[in-house]
Structure formats: C-alpha cells, structure tokens
Coordinates of C-alpha atoms in Angstrom, one line a residue:
X1 CA 0.0 0.0 0.0
X2 CA 1.4 3.4 -0.9
X3 CA 2.0 5.9 1.8
X4 CA 0.3 8.6 -0.3
X5 CA -3.4 8.6 -0.2
X6 CA -5.4 8.9 -3.4
X7 CA -6.8 12.3 -4.2
X8 CA -10.3 12.9 -2.8
X9 CA -12.9 14.5 -5.1
X10 CA -14.1 17.7 -3.4
X11 CA -17.8 16.7 -3.7
X12 CA -17.1 13.4 -2.0
X13 CA -15.1 15.0 0.8
X14 CA -18.0 17.5 1.3
X15 CA -20.5 14.7 1.4
X16 CA -18.5 12.8 4.0
X17 CA -18.2 16.0 6.0
X18 CA -22.0 16.5 6.1
X19 CA -22.5 12.8 7.0
X20 CA -19.9 13.0 9.8
X21 CA -21.5 16.2 11.3
X22 CA -25.0 14.8 11.2
X23 CA -23.8 11.5 12.7
X24 CA -21.8 13.1 15.5
X25 CA -24.7 15.5 16.4
X26 CA -27.2 12.7 16.3
X27 CA -25.1 10.6 18.7
X28 CA -24.7 13.5 21.2
X29 CA -28.4 14.3 21.1
X30 CA -29.3 10.7 21.6
X31 CA -27.0 10.3 24.6
X32 CA -28.4 13.5 26.1
X33 CA -32.0 12.6 25.5
X34 CA -31.8 9.1 27.1
X35 CA -29.7 10.4 30.0
X36 CA -32.3 13.0 30.9
X37 CA -35.2 10.6 30.4
X38 CA -33.4 8.1 32.6
X39 CA -33.1 10.7 35.4
X40 CA -36.8 11.5 35.2
X41 CA -37.5 7.8 36.1
X42 CA -34.8 7.9 38.8
X43 CA -36.5 10.9 40.4
X44 CA -39.9 9.2 40.3
X45 CA -38.4 6.3 42.3
X46 CA -36.6 8.6 44.7
X47 CA -39.8 10.6 45.3
X48 CA -41.8 7.5 46.1
X49 CA -39.1 6.3 48.5
X50 CA -39.0 9.7 50.3
X51 CA -42.8 9.8 50.5
X52 CA -42.8 6.3 52.2
X53 CA -40.1 7.3 54.7
X54 CA -41.7 10.6 55.7
X55 CA -45.2 9.1 55.8
X56 CA -44.4 6.0 57.8
X57 CA -40.9 6.2 59.4
X58 CA -40.6 9.8 60.3
X59 CA -40.2 9.1 64.1
X60 CA -37.0 7.2 63.4
X61 CA -35.1 10.3 62.3
X62 CA -34.1 13.5 64.1
X63 CA -35.7 16.9 63.3
X64 CA -32.9 18.2 60.9
X65 CA -33.0 15.0 58.9
X66 CA -36.8 15.2 58.5
X67 CA -36.5 18.8 57.4
X68 CA -33.8 17.8 54.8
X69 CA -36.0 14.9 53.5
X70 CA -39.0 17.3 53.3
X71 CA -36.9 19.7 51.2
X72 CA -35.8 16.8 48.9
X73 CA -39.4 15.6 48.5
X74 CA -40.3 19.1 47.3
X75 CA -37.3 19.5 45.1
X76 CA -37.3 16.1 43.3
X77 CA -40.7 16.5 41.5
X78 CA -39.8 20.0 40.6
X79 CA -36.5 19.0 39.0
X80 CA -38.3 16.1 37.2
X81 CA -40.9 18.5 35.8
X82 CA -38.2 20.9 34.7
X83 CA -36.4 18.1 32.8
X84 CA -39.6 17.0 31.1
X85 CA -40.4 20.6 30.1
X86 CA -36.9 21.0 28.7
X87 CA -37.1 17.9 26.6
X88 CA -40.6 18.9 25.4
X89 CA -39.4 22.4 24.5
X90 CA -36.3 21.4 22.5
X91 CA -37.6 18.0 21.2
X92 CA -34.2 16.3 21.7
X93 CA -35.6 12.9 20.7
X94 CA -37.2 14.1 17.5
X95 CA -34.0 16.0 16.6
X96 CA -31.7 13.1 16.9
X97 CA -34.0 10.9 14.8
X98 CA -34.2 13.6 12.1
X99 CA -30.4 14.0 12.0
X100 CA -29.9 10.2 12.1
X101 CA -32.2 9.9 9.0
X102 CA -30.3 12.6 7.2
X103 CA -26.9 11.0 8.0
X104 CA -28.0 7.6 6.8
X105 CA -29.5 8.9 3.6
X106 CA -26.3 10.8 2.7
X107 CA -24.3 7.6 3.4
X108 CA -26.6 5.8 1.0
X109 CA -25.9 8.3 -1.8
X110 CA -22.1 8.1 -1.1
X111 CA -22.1 4.4 -1.7
X112 CA -24.1 4.8 -4.9
X113 CA -21.6 7.4 -6.0
X114 CA -18.7 5.0 -5.4
X115 CA -20.4 2.0 -7.2
X116 CA -23.3 2.6 -9.6
X117 CA -22.2 6.2 -10.6
X118 CA -18.5 5.5 -10.8
X119 CA -18.5 5.5 -14.6
X120 CA -20.9 8.4 -14.9
X121 CA -19.3 11.7 -16.0
X122 CA -21.9 13.8 -14.1
X123 CA -21.7 11.9 -10.8
X124 CA -20.2 14.9 -9.0
X125 CA -23.1 17.1 -9.9
X126 CA -25.5 14.3 -9.1
X127 CA -24.0 13.7 -5.6
X128 CA -23.9 17.5 -4.8
X129 CA -27.6 17.8 -5.7
X130 CA -28.6 14.9 -3.6
X131 CA -26.7 16.1 -0.5
X132 CA -28.2 19.5 -0.9
X133 CA -31.7 18.1 -1.1
X134 CA -31.2 16.0 2.0
X135 CA -29.9 18.9 4.0
X136 CA -33.0 20.9 3.0
X137 CA -35.2 18.1 4.2
X138 CA -33.4 17.9 7.5
X139 CA -33.7 21.6 7.9
X140 CA -37.5 21.5 7.3
X141 CA -38.0 18.6 9.7
X142 CA -36.2 20.5 12.5
X143 CA -38.3 23.5 12.1
X144 CA -35.6 25.6 10.6
X145 CA -33.2 25.1 13.5
X146 CA -30.2 23.0 12.7
X147 CA -27.3 23.3 15.2
X148 CA -24.7 20.6 14.4
X149 CA -21.7 19.6 16.4
X150 CA -18.8 19.4 13.9
X151 CA -16.9 16.2 13.5
X152 CA -13.2 16.5 14.4
X153 CA -11.9 13.0 13.8
X154 CA -8.8 12.0 11.9
X155 CA -10.5 10.0 9.1
X156 CA -12.9 11.3 6.5
X157 CA -15.2 8.4 7.3
X158 CA -16.1 8.4 11.0
X159 CA -16.8 4.7 10.9
X160 CA -13.4 3.8 9.6
X161 CA -11.5 1.5 12.0
X162 CA -8.0 0.6 10.7
X163 CA -7.2 -3.1 11.1
X164 CA -10.8 -4.3 11.0
X165 CA -12.0 -6.7 8.3
X166 CA -14.6 -4.2 7.0
X167 CA -12.3 -1.1 7.2
X168 CA -13.3 1.5 4.6
X169 CA -11.5 4.8 4.2
X170 CA -14.3 6.1 2.1
X171 CA -12.2 7.5 -0.7
X172 CA -11.8 5.0 -3.6
X173 CA -14.5 3.5 -5.8
X174 CA -15.7 0.0 -5.0
X175 CA -16.1 -3.1 -7.0
X176 CA -18.5 -6.0 -6.2
X177 CA -16.2 -7.8 -3.7
X178 CA -15.2 -4.6 -1.9
X179 CA -18.8 -3.4 -1.7
X180 CA -19.9 -6.7 -0.2
X181 CA -17.0 -6.6 2.3
X182 CA -17.3 -2.9 3.5
X183 CA -21.0 -2.4 3.1
X184 CA -23.2 -5.5 2.9
X185 CA -21.3 -7.8 5.3
X186 CA -20.4 -4.9 7.5
X187 CA -24.1 -4.0 8.0
X188 CA -25.0 -7.7 8.4
X189 CA -22.4 -8.2 11.2
X190 CA -23.5 -4.9 12.9
X191 CA -27.2 -5.8 12.9
X192 CA -26.5 -9.3 14.2
X193 CA -24.5 -7.9 17.1
X194 CA -27.1 -5.2 17.9
X195 CA -30.0 -7.6 17.8
X196 CA -28.2 -9.9 20.3
X197 CA -27.6 -6.9 22.6
X198 CA -31.3 -5.8 22.4
X199 CA -32.5 -9.4 23.0
X200 CA -30.4 -9.5 26.2
X201 CA -31.8 -6.1 27.2
X202 CA -35.4 -7.2 26.6
X203 CA -34.8 -10.3 28.7
X204 CA -33.4 -8.2 31.6
X205 CA -36.3 -5.8 31.4
X206 CA -38.8 -8.6 31.5
X207 CA -37.1 -10.2 34.5
X208 CA -37.0 -6.9 36.3
X209 CA -40.6 -6.1 35.7
X210 CA -41.8 -9.6 36.8
X211 CA -39.5 -9.6 39.8
X212 CA -40.6 -6.3 41.2
X213 CA -44.2 -7.1 40.5
X214 CA -43.8 -10.4 42.4
X215 CA -42.0 -8.6 45.3
X216 CA -44.9 -6.1 45.5
X217 CA -47.4 -9.0 45.6
X218 CA -45.3 -10.7 48.3
X219 CA -45.3 -7.5 50.5
X220 CA -49.0 -7.2 50.2
X221 CA -49.5 -10.8 51.3
X222 CA -47.0 -10.6 54.2
X223 CA -48.7 -7.6 55.6
X224 CA -51.0 -9.9 57.6
X225 CA -48.0 -11.3 59.3
X226 CA -45.7 -8.3 59.4
X227 CA -47.8 -5.2 59.9
X228 CA -46.6 -2.2 57.9
X229 CA -44.6 -4.1 55.2
X230 CA -47.3 -3.3 52.6
X231 CA -46.2 0.3 52.5
X232 CA -43.3 -0.8 50.3
X233 CA -45.6 -2.0 47.6
X234 CA -45.7 1.6 46.3
X235 CA -41.9 1.5 45.8
X236 CA -41.9 -1.8 43.9
X237 CA -44.7 -0.6 41.7
X238 CA -42.8 2.6 41.0
X239 CA -39.7 0.6 40.0
X240 CA -41.7 -1.7 37.8
X241 CA -43.4 1.2 36.1
X242 CA -40.0 2.9 35.5
X243 CA -38.5 -0.2 33.9
X244 CA -41.6 -0.7 31.7
X245 CA -41.4 3.0 30.6
X246 CA -37.6 2.6 29.9
X247 CA -38.2 -0.5 27.8
X248 CA -40.8 1.3 25.7
X249 CA -38.5 4.3 25.3
X250 CA -35.6 2.2 24.1
X251 CA -38.0 0.6 21.6
X252 CA -36.5 -2.9 21.9
X253 CA -39.8 -4.5 21.0
X254 CA -39.7 -2.5 17.7
X255 CA -36.0 -2.8 17.0
X256 CA -35.7 -6.6 17.3
X257 CA -38.2 -7.5 14.5
X258 CA -36.9 -4.6 12.4
X259 CA -33.3 -5.8 12.6
X260 CA -34.4 -9.4 12.1
X261 CA -35.9 -8.4 8.7
X262 CA -32.7 -6.6 7.7
X263 CA -30.6 -9.7 8.6
X264 CA -32.9 -11.9 6.6
X265 CA -32.8 -9.8 3.5
X266 CA -29.1 -9.1 3.5
X267 CA -28.3 -12.8 3.9
X268 CA -30.5 -13.5 0.9
X269 CA -28.7 -10.9 -1.2
X270 CA -25.3 -12.2 -0.2
X271 CA -26.2 -15.8 -0.8
X272 CA -27.7 -14.9 -4.2
X273 CA -24.5 -13.1 -5.2
X274 CA -22.3 -16.0 -4.1
X275 CA -24.4 -18.5 -6.0
X276 CA -23.7 -16.6 -9.3
X277 CA -21.0 -17.9 -11.6
X278 CA -18.1 -15.7 -12.7
X279 CA -19.9 -15.0 -16.0
X280 CA -23.1 -14.2 -14.3
X281 CA -21.5 -11.6 -12.0
X282 CA -21.9 -8.9 -14.5
X283 CA -22.0 -5.1 -13.9
X284 CA -25.8 -5.2 -14.2
X285 CA -26.1 -7.8 -11.5
X286 CA -23.7 -5.9 -9.4
X287 CA -25.7 -2.7 -9.7
X288 CA -28.9 -4.6 -8.9
X289 CA -27.3 -5.9 -5.7
X290 CA -26.2 -2.4 -4.7
X291 CA -29.7 -1.0 -5.3
X292 CA -31.3 -3.8 -3.4
X293 CA -28.9 -3.5 -0.5
X294 CA -29.2 0.3 -0.1
X295 CA -33.0 0.0 -0.5
X296 CA -33.2 -2.6 2.3
X297 CA -31.0 -0.5 4.6
X298 CA -32.9 2.7 3.9
X299 CA -36.3 1.0 4.3
X300 CA -35.1 -0.4 7.6
X301 CA -34.0 3.1 8.7
X302 CA -37.3 4.7 7.7
X303 CA -39.3 2.0 9.6
X304 CA -37.0 2.3 12.6
X305 CA -37.4 6.1 12.8
X306 CA -41.2 5.9 12.3
X307 CA -41.5 3.2 15.0
X308 CA -39.2 5.1 17.4
X309 CA -41.2 8.3 17.0
X310 CA -44.4 6.5 18.0
X311 CA -42.6 4.7 20.9
X312 CA -41.1 8.0 22.1
X313 CA -44.4 9.8 22.0
X314 CA -46.1 7.1 24.1
X315 CA -43.2 6.9 26.6
X316 CA -43.0 10.7 26.9
X317 CA -46.7 11.0 27.6
X318 CA -46.4 8.3 30.2
X319 CA -43.4 10.1 31.8
X320 CA -45.4 13.3 32.0
X321 CA -48.1 11.4 33.8
X322 CA -45.5 9.9 36.2
X323 CA -44.2 13.4 37.0
X324 CA -47.7 14.7 37.7
X325 CA -48.4 11.8 40.0
X326 CA -45.0 12.5 41.7
X327 CA -45.9 16.1 42.3
X328 CA -49.4 15.2 43.7
X329 CA -47.9 12.6 46.0
X330 CA -45.2 14.9 47.3
X331 CA -47.8 17.6 48.1
X332 CA -50.0 15.2 49.9
X333 CA -47.2 13.7 52.0
X334 CA -45.7 17.2 52.8
X335 CA -49.2 18.3 53.9
X336 CA -49.6 15.3 56.2
X337 CA -46.2 15.7 57.7
X338 CA -46.9 19.4 58.5
X339 CA -50.2 18.6 60.1
X340 CA -48.5 15.9 62.2
X341 CA -45.8 18.3 63.3
X342 CA -48.4 20.9 64.4
X343 CA -50.5 18.2 66.1
X344 CA -47.4 17.1 68.0
X345 CA -46.7 20.7 69.1
X346 CA -50.3 21.1 70.3
X347 CA -50.1 17.8 72.2
X348 CA -46.8 18.8 73.8
X349 CA -48.2 22.1 75.0
X350 CA -51.3 20.3 76.3
X351 CA -49.2 17.9 78.2
X352 CA -47.2 20.8 79.7
X353 CA -50.4 22.5 80.8
X354 CA -51.6 19.3 82.4
X355 CA -48.3 18.9 84.2
X356 CA -48.6 22.5 85.5
X357 CA -52.1 21.9 86.7
X358 CA -51.1 18.6 88.4
X359 CA -48.2 20.3 90.2
X360 CA -50.6 22.9 91.7
X361 CA -49.2 25.9 89.9
X362 CA -52.6 26.7 88.3
X363 CA -56.2 25.5 88.9
X364 CA -58.0 23.5 86.2
X365 CA -60.6 26.2 85.8
X366 CA -57.9 28.8 85.3
X367 CA -56.2 27.1 82.4
X368 CA -56.3 29.1 79.1
X369 CA -57.7 27.2 76.1
X370 CA -54.8 25.3 74.4
X371 CA -55.6 27.0 71.1
X372 CA -54.9 30.4 72.6
X373 CA -51.6 29.3 74.2
X374 CA -50.5 27.5 71.0
X375 CA -51.3 30.5 68.8
X376 CA -49.6 32.9 71.2
X377 CA -46.5 30.7 71.3
X378 CA -46.3 30.9 67.5
X379 CA -45.6 34.6 67.8
X380 CA -47.1 37.9 69.1
X381 CA -48.0 38.9 65.6
X382 CA -50.1 35.8 64.9
X383 CA -51.7 36.1 68.4
X384 CA -52.8 39.7 67.7
X385 CA -54.1 38.7 64.3
X386 CA -56.1 35.9 65.7
X387 CA -57.4 38.2 68.5
X388 CA -58.5 40.8 66.0
X389 CA -60.2 38.3 63.7
X390 CA -63.0 36.7 65.7
X391 CA -63.7 34.1 63.0
X392 CA -60.2 32.7 63.1
X393 CA -59.7 33.1 66.9
X394 CA -60.1 30.0 69.1
X395 CA -63.3 29.5 71.0
X396 CA -63.4 31.7 74.0
X397 CA -60.6 34.1 72.9
X398 CA -61.9 37.7 72.8
X399 CA -65.5 36.5 73.3
X400 CA -67.8 37.0 76.3
X401 CA -68.0 33.6 78.1
X402 CA -69.4 32.6 81.5
X403 CA -66.7 32.0 84.1
X404 CA -67.7 29.9 87.1
X405 CA -71.4 31.1 87.4
X406 CA -71.9 29.2 90.7
X407 CA -69.0 31.0 92.2
X408 CA -70.2 34.3 91.0
X409 CA -73.5 33.9 92.8
X410 CA -72.0 32.7 96.0
X411 CA -69.5 35.6 96.3
X412 CA -70.4 39.3 96.2
X413 CA -69.3 41.0 93.1
X414 CA -67.2 44.1 93.8
X415 CA -68.4 47.3 92.1
X416 CA -64.9 48.5 91.3
X417 CA -62.3 46.9 89.1
X418 CA -60.0 44.9 91.3
X419 CA -56.3 44.9 90.7
X420 CA -54.9 41.6 89.5
X421 CA -52.8 39.6 91.9
X422 CA -49.3 39.3 90.7
X423 CA -47.1 36.3 91.3
X424 CA -44.1 37.1 93.5
X425 CA -40.8 37.1 91.7
X426 CA -38.6 34.1 92.4
X427 CA -35.2 34.7 93.7
X428 CA -32.1 32.6 92.9
X429 CA -32.6 30.7 96.2
X430 CA -36.3 30.1 95.9
X431 CA -37.3 26.5 95.0
X432 CA -40.7 25.2 94.0
X433 CA -41.7 22.1 95.9
X434 CA -43.5 19.7 93.6
X435 CA -43.7 16.0 93.2
X436 CA -41.5 16.2 90.1
X437 CA -38.7 18.6 89.2
X438 CA -40.2 21.5 87.1
X439 CA -38.1 23.2 84.5
X440 CA -37.5 26.9 85.4
X441 CA -38.6 28.0 82.0
X442 CA -42.0 26.2 82.4
X443 CA -42.2 27.6 85.9
X444 CA -41.9 31.2 84.7
X445 CA -44.2 30.6 81.8
X446 CA -46.9 29.1 84.0
X447 CA -46.5 32.0 86.4
X448 CA -47.1 34.4 83.6
X449 CA -50.1 32.4 82.4
X450 CA -51.6 32.4 85.9
X451 CA -51.3 36.1 86.2
X452 CA -52.9 36.6 82.8
X453 CA -55.8 34.3 83.8
X454 CA -56.4 36.1 87.0
X455 CA -56.4 39.4 85.3
X456 CA -58.8 38.1 82.7
X457 CA -61.1 36.6 85.4
X458 CA -61.1 39.9 87.3
X459 CA -62.1 41.8 84.2
X460 CA -64.9 39.3 83.6
X461 CA -66.2 39.9 87.2
X462 CA -66.0 43.6 86.8
X463 CA -67.8 43.4 83.5
X464 CA -70.8 41.6 85.1
X465 CA -71.1 44.2 87.8
X466 CA -71.1 47.0 85.2
X467 CA -73.4 45.3 82.8
X468 CA -76.5 47.1 84.0
X469 CA -75.0 50.5 84.2
X470 CA -72.9 50.3 80.9
X471 CA -73.9 49.8 77.3
X472 CA -73.3 46.3 75.9
X473 CA -70.8 47.6 73.3
X474 CA -68.7 49.2 76.1
X475 CA -68.7 45.9 78.0
X476 CA -67.6 43.9 74.9
X477 CA -64.8 46.4 74.2
X478 CA -63.6 46.2 77.8
X479 CA -63.6 42.4 77.8
X480 CA -61.8 42.2 74.5
X481 CA -59.2 44.7 75.7
X482 CA -58.7 42.8 78.9
X483 CA -58.2 39.5 77.0
X484 CA -55.8 41.1 74.7
X485 CA -53.8 42.7 77.6
X486 CA -53.7 39.3 79.3
X487 CA -52.4 37.6 76.2
X488 CA -49.8 40.4 75.6
X489 CA -48.6 40.3 79.2
X490 CA -48.4 36.5 79.0
X491 CA -46.3 36.6 75.9
X492 CA -44.0 39.3 77.4
X493 CA -43.5 37.4 80.6
X494 CA -42.8 34.2 78.7
X495 CA -40.1 36.0 76.6
X496 CA -38.6 37.5 79.8
X497 CA -38.5 34.0 81.3
X498 CA -36.6 32.6 78.3
X499 CA -34.2 35.5 78.5
X500 CA -33.6 34.9 82.2
X501 CA -32.9 31.3 81.6
X502 CA -30.3 32.2 78.9
X503 CA -28.5 34.6 81.3
X504 CA -28.3 31.9 84.0

C-alpha cells in the first residue's frame, strides 16, 4: 500500500463531512436525550421512597434529617418536571432521529456514488444535488433550526477503523467484492451484534418487571404477618413502572423485529451473489445488488425512525403522567407531615399545661384554652391577628364567656375593678416544691399564664357588675381589651423567662 493517499474528489469530501457532522450531532443528542429521560425515572423512584419514609418512618429520624428529607421531597418532583419541560421544549428525541435519518440517507448516496455512478461523468453534480436536497429536508424537519456539532476525527469516514475486516477509508470507488465486504457484510455483522444486545436487554427488562411485580405482591400478602410491610408495595410498583417505561422508550420491541428483517434480506442478497458464476457476476447484477442492499438498509432506517417516533411519543406521555403523580404525592405527604408536626406541638403544649395543673401551679378552671396558648406561642404577631379576627380566633378568645357562674352567685361582686394579683418574683434561692422537678422555664411561663388568667377573670367579674350600668358595646370592648392585655402580658412574661434562663 502506498503511503500517499489517493486524491479525494471535493464533492465526495464534502458529502463525508456532512454525514460526519450529522452522525456526530445525532449521537450526542441521543445520549443527552436518554440520559435526561433516565433521570426522570430515577426521580420518580426517589420521590416514592422519600414519601414512604416521611409518611411511615418519620419518628426514626431527628428533626434536621426530617427537614432535609422534606426539602428533597419538594425539590425532586420540581427537578423532574423541569427536565420534562426542557425535553418537550427542545424536542431532543425528534431532533436526533431527524439527524440520524439525514446522515443515513447521505451515506446511501455516497455508496451509490462510489459504485453505480463510478463511470458516470456527471456523478459529482448528481451527488452534490442529492446532498443539498437531503440537507434541506433535515432543515425543514427540524423547524428551521439545525445546530450541528462538527466532527473533528482523523479520518474522513467516521466509521473507519483501521485493522478491522470491513475497514473502509471512504475514498476509492468500490467493485463488487469490496462493496460486499465494506457495506453488505459490515451491516450484516453490525445488525446481528445489535439484535443480540437488544435481546439481552429485553430479557433483563422482562425479568426486572416480573421480579418487582412479584415482590410487591409478596409484600401485600405478608402484611397480615408483618404489619406495615405493605407500604413498600408503592416503591416496587414505581420501580416496575419505571422499567416498563424505559423499555418502551428504548424501543426494543420494535428494533428486534426490524433488525431481524434486515438480517434476513441481507443474507438472501449475499447468498444470491455468491451463487452466481463468474460469467453471471456482471455489472448489471452488481448494480442490482447495490440498489437492493441500499433499499433494504434505507427502508429499515425509515421504519425504525417511524416506530421510534411512536414509541417516544407514548413513553414521553407516560413520563409526563408519572411526573404529575409524583408532584401530587409529594404535596399530599408534605401536607400530612406538616399537620402531624403541628399536632405534636399542640399535644406537647397540652401535656405541659396538664403537668402544670397537676403540680398545683394553676387550677383547672384557670387554664387558658390550648388553642390560645398555641397561637400565642407561634408569635405575638399571629396572636394579635387571631385576636382581631373573631372568625379565626379559638373558642373563648376575645369573646364573652361565662366564668364559674356558681362561684359568681356565691361571692359578692365588687363594684370597682380589682387589681390583679401578681405572682411574687422568684429569687435565685427560691425553689418550687413539687412531686416532680419542674423546668425553670416552664415555671416562669406558667406563672405568667396564671397572672394573665387572674387578670382576665377579674375583668370578667368587673364586666358583670357594670353590665346594667354600661352599654353592651362598652362591656364587649372592655372584655376584649382585657383578654388582649392578658395575652400580651403572658407573651412578654414568657419572653422574659426565656431571657432569664439564657442569662443563667
């Protein structure tokens, strides 16, 4: 072999360049498309797992971990929906299929140029016209937006692998034996290899779908013996659905019969050529074989693209549904978790109030409604808002309510507004004698609550004595103001108690 390469016709070099650019861009878009689609399915599985953990096993984790998992549960569906929106916006799958079709059609014309048209004086003009027409079709199919990634390889033919049996530099014209070696047999070997890979993939997909479906059924059945194990059925279902969607997206059920047809037809063409005698292997028969081979390969490519477009549309619609379900599930779980956290906070405050009553710090009839204490603990601003809005305020807050009617009849009601009794300030040496050790913070808070209750009761008693002498609207204003003053004083005392504890 001479070290000097034969001269390359400019039109052939240009055609190889267009093919290489389209082929390289199609491969990059294909890899990007399937990578993003795969992550959408990953996120659906992750969201299901997080929902199960937060909904059923939240008590196993500390508060910061729960907060982190809640943030993840909110972020994962959002990221998945953003990826789906991106793929829908830029149509990565459709673009790679259009560029793949354009590349394969240019390759078909290149081999015709090097075989059937090799003796035609106008073959350069013919090839240039065909490549230009193909580029226009690709441009139209992509909506006028063709952004290619230039091929920067060493060889003019990007599929040239030196040392392989079917190596083709893509420069010289081809006779019958060379065409069979670099084109027909090369495609035959490639399709046989790919169909075996896809058959193995389909087998793995089938095993995974059946396995996770069986595990889900097993979990559902074992729930009678192991309570709570059925919650994992949702995870196995999500994994099974993701594998099914990925199988449809890869199009293995379409590719295998398509490739089988190509292998069959190429074997028939090769066997037919081999069966011819030397005299029968004429140029006419050679051109017929080239036309038949290129027609089979191009028909396979057209059918493949059409089938893949349908498979992609179905799989993409299913992924959009998966993302919608993922968002709904995350919202439901996040709402339930927040409700449980608030309920735990209310229950904790109720237990604290009961403990204070049991220790004798306050009487049962003097305890404020737990809703009032809870809302006040959330912050002064929210307490004031709830006080001003009677519809949102807890029962008894800011409203006129009877307070110990039997006691009011037994004891004479003073005509003047009594001063509320204040709890004595505790010194550093003072200790509260109770059955259980009381936290100083709760001690100070309950003292403030007691003072607020006594002040509120005093205002209620004063209101009843002045009820006949004062208008009803004035009484309601005084009672409301008293309740608000009591709540404000309670909040301020609670804040001072916390500050005192920090200083100690």
